[in-house]
PDB file of C-alpha atoms in Angstrom:
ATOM      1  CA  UNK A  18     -73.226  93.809 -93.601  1.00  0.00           C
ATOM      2  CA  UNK A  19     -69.608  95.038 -94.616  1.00  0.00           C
ATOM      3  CA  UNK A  20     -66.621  92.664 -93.854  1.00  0.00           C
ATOM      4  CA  UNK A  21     -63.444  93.357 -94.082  1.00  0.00           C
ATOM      5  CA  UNK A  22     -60.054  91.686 -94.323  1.00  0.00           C
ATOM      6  CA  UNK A  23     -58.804  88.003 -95.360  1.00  0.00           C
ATOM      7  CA  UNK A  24     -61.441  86.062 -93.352  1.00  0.00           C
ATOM      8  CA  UNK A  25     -65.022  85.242 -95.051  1.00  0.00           C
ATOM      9  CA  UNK A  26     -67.985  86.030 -93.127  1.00  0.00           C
ATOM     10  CA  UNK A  27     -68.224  82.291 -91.800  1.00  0.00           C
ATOM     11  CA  UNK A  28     -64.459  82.577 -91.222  1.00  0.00           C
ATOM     12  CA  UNK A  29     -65.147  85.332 -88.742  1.00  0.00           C
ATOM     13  CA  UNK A  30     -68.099  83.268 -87.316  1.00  0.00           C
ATOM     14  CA  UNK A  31     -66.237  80.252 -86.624  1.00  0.00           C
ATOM     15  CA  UNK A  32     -63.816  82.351 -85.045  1.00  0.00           C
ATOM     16  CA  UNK A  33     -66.301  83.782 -82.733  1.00  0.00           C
ATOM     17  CA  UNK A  34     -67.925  80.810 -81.947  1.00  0.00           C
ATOM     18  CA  UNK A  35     -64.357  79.019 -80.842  1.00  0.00           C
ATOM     19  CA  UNK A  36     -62.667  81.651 -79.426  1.00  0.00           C
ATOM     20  CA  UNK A  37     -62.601  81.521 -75.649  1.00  0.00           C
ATOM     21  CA  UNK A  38     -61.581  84.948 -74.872  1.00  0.00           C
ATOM     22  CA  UNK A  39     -63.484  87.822 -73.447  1.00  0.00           C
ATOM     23  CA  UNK A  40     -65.010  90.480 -75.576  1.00  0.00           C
ATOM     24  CA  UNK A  41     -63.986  93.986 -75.602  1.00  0.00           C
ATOM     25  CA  UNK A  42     -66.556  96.118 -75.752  1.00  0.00           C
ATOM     26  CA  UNK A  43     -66.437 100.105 -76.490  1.00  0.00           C
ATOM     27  CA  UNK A  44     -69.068 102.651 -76.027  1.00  0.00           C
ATOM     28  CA  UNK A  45     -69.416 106.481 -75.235  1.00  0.00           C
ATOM     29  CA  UNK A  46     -70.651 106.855 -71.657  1.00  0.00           C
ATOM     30  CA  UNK A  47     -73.570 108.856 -70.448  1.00  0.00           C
ATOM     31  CA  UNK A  48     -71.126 111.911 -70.370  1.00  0.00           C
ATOM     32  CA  UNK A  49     -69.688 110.967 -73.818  1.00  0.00           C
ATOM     33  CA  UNK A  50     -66.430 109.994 -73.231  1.00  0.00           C
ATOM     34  CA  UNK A  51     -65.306 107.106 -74.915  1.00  0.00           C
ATOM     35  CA  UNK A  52     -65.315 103.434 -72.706  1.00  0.00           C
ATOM     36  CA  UNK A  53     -64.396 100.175 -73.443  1.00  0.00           C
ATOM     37  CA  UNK A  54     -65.338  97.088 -70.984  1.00  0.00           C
ATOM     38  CA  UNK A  55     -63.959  93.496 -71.311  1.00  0.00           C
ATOM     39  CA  UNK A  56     -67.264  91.067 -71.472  1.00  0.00           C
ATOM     40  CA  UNK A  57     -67.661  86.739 -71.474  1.00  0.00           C
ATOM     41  CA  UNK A  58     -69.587  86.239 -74.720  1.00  0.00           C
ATOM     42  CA  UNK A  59     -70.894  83.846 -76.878  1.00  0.00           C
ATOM     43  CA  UNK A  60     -71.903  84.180 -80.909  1.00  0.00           C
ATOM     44  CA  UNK A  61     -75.087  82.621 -82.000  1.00  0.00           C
ATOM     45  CA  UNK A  62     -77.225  82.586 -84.811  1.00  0.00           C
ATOM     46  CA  UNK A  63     -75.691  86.382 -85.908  1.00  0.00           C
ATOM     47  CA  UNK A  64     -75.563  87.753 -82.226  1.00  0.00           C
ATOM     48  CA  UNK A  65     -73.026  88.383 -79.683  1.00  0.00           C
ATOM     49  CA  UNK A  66     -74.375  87.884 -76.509  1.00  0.00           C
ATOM     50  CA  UNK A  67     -73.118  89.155 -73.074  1.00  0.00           C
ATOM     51  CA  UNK A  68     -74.505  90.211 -69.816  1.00  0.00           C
ATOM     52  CA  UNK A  69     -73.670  92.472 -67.458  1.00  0.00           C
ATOM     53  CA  UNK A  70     -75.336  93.719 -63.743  1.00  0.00           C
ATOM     54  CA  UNK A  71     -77.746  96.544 -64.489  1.00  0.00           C
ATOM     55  CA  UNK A  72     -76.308  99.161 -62.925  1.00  0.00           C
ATOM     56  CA  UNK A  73     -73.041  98.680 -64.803  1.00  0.00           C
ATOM     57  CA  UNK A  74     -71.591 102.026 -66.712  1.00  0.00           C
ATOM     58  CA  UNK A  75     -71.363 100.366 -69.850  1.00  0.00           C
ATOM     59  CA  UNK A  76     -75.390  98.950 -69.300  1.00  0.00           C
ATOM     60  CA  UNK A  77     -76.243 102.863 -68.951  1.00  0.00           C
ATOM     61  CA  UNK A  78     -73.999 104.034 -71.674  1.00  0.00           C
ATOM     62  CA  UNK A  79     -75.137 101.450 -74.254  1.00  0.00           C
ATOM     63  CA  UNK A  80     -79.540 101.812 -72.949  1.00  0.00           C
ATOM     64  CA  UNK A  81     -78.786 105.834 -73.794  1.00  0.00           C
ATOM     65  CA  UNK A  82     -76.322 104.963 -77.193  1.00  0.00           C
ATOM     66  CA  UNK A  83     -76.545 101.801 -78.477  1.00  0.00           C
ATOM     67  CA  UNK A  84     -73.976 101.857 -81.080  1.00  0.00           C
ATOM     68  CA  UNK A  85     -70.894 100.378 -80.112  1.00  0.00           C
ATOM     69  CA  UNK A  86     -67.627  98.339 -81.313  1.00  0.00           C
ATOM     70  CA  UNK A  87     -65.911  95.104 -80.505  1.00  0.00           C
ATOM     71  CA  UNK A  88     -62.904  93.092 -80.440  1.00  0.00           C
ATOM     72  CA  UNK A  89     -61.929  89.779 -80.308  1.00  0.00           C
ATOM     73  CA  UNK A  90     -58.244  88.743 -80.483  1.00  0.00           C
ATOM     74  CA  UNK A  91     -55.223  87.603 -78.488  1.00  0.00           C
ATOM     75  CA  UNK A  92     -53.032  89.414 -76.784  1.00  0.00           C
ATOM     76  CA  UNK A  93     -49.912  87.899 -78.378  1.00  0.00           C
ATOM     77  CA  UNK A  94     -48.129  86.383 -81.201  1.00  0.00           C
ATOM     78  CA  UNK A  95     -49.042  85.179 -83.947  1.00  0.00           C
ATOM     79  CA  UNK A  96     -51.929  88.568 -84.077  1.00  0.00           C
ATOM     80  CA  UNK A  97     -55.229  87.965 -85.810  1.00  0.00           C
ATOM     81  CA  UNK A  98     -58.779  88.370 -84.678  1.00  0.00           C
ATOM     82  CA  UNK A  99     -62.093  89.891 -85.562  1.00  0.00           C
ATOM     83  CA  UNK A 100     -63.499  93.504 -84.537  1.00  0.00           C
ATOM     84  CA  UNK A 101     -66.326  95.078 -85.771  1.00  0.00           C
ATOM     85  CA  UNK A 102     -69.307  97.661 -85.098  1.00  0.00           C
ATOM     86  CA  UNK A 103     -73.124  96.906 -84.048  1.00  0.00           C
ATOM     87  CA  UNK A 104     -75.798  98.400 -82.429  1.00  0.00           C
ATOM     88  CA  UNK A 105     -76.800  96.715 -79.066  1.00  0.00           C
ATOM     89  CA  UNK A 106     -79.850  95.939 -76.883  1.00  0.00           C
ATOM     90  CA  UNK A 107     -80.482  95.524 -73.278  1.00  0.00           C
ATOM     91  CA  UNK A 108     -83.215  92.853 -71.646  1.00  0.00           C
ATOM     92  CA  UNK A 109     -83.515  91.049 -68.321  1.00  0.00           C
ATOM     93  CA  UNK A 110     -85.136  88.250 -69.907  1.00  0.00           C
ATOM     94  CA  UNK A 111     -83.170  84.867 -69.526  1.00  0.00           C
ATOM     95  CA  UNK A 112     -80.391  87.333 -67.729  1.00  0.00           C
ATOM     96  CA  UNK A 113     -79.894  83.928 -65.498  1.00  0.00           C
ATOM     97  CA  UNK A 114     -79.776  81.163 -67.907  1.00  0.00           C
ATOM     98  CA  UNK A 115     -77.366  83.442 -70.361  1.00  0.00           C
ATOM     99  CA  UNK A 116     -74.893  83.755 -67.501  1.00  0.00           C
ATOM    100  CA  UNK A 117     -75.494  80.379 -67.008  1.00  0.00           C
ATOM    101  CA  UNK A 118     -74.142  79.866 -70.255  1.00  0.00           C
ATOM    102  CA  UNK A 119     -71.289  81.714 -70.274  1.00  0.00           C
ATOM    103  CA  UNK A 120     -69.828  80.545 -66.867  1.00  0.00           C
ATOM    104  CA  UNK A 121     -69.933  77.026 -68.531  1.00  0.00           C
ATOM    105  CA  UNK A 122     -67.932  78.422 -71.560  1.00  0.00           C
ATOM    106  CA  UNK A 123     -65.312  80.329 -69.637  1.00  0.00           C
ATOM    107  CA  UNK A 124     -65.143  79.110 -66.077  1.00  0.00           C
ATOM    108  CA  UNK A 125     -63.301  75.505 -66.168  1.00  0.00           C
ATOM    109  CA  UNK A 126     -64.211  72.431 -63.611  1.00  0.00           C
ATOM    110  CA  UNK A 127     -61.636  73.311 -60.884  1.00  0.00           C
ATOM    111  CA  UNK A 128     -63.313  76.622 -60.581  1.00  0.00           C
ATOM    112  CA  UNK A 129     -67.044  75.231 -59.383  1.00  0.00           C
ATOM    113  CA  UNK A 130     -67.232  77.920 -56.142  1.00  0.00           C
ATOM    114  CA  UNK A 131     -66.679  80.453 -58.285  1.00  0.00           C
ATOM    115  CA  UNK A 132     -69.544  79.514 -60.815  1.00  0.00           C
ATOM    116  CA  UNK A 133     -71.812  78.642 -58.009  1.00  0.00           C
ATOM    117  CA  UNK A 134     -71.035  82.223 -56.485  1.00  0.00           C
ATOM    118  CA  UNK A 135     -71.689  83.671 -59.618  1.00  0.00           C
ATOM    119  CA  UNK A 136     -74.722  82.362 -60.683  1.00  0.00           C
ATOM    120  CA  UNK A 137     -76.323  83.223 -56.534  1.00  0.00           C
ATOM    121  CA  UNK A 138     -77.027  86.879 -57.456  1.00  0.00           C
ATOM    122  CA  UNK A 139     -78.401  87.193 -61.061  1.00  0.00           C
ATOM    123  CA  UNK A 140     -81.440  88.797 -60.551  1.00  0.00           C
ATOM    124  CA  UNK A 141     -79.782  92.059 -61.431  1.00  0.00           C
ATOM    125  CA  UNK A 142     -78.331  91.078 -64.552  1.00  0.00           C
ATOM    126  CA  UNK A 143     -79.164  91.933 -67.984  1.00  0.00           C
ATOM    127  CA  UNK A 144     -78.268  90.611 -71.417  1.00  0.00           C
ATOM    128  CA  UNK A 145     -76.326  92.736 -73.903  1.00  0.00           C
ATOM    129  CA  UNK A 146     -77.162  91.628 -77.503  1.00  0.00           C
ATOM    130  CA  UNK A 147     -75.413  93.269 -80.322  1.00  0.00           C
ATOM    131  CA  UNK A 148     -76.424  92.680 -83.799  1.00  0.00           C
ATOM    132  CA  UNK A 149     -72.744  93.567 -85.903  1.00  0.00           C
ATOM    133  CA  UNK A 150     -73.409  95.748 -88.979  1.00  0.00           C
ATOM    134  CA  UNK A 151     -69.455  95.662 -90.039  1.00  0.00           C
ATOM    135  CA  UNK A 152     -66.415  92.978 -89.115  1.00  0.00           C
ATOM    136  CA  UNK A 153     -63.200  93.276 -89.828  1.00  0.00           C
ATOM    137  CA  UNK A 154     -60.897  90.662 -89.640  1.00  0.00           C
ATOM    138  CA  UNK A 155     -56.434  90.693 -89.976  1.00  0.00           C
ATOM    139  CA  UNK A 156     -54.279  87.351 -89.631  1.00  0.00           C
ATOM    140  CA  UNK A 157     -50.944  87.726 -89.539  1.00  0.00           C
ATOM    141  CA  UNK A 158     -50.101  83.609 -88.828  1.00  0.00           C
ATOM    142  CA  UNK A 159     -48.576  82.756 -92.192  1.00  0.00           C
ATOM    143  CA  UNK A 160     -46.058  86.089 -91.897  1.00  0.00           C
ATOM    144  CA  UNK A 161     -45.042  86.032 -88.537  1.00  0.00           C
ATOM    145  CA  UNK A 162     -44.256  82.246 -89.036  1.00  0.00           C
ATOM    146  CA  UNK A 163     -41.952  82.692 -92.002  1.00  0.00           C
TER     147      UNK A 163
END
């Protein structure tokens, strides 16, 4: 794996195991043009996971070119974060309990409709797993604080 910038490759996995933000995901769609999809996710054992409903562009796009890229950083000041390349797979198996998963990371108590609602229709979702083959990784904290 090639990394990239002033973070160490368990650096850049804490980071993606902490970091409560969504993913953004790019990939060419079936017609080639360029896409890029913002995705829950969670980082385990070397994998970011996501999932997605089936029928979803970037489900297609990614089952007919499974290279991609990703992001994960803030919007705003102080910038730093981790993006990277992999090449990603598609299953329905444990579609449910993965969603599951990531409504308990992202969706917050207060919000219990909306993760029940959520988690009524999975039967059409599927499970993006990309394996990253580079990261790269900028932190500008210590500048933009001086």
């Amino acid at each position: 794996m090639k990394i990239n910038g002033p973070m160490s490759l368990l650096q850049i996995e804490e980071h993606l195991k902490v970091t409560n933000l969504p993913l953004r995901l790019a990939a060419n769609s079936p017609k080639g043009w360029p896409m890029v999809v913002s995705l829950w996710f969670m980082y385990e054992g070397g994998t970011l996971f996501c999932t997605t409903k089936r029928q979803a562009r970037i489900a297609s796009s990614l089952a007919q070119a499974p290279r991609c890229a990703f992001e994960v950083a803030r919007e705003n000041a102080p910038y730093f974060g981790v993006r990277g390349q992999g090449v990603a797979s598609l299953s329905n198996e444990n579609a449910h309990r993965m969603l599951e998963r990531l409504a308990d990371r992202y969706i917050t108590n207060d919000k219990a409709q909306f993760k029940k609602w959520l988690l009524r229709s999975t039967e059409d979702e599927v499970v993006i797993s990309i394996r990253p083959v580079t990261f790269h990784s900028w932190d500008y904290r210590k500048r933009m604080a001086a």
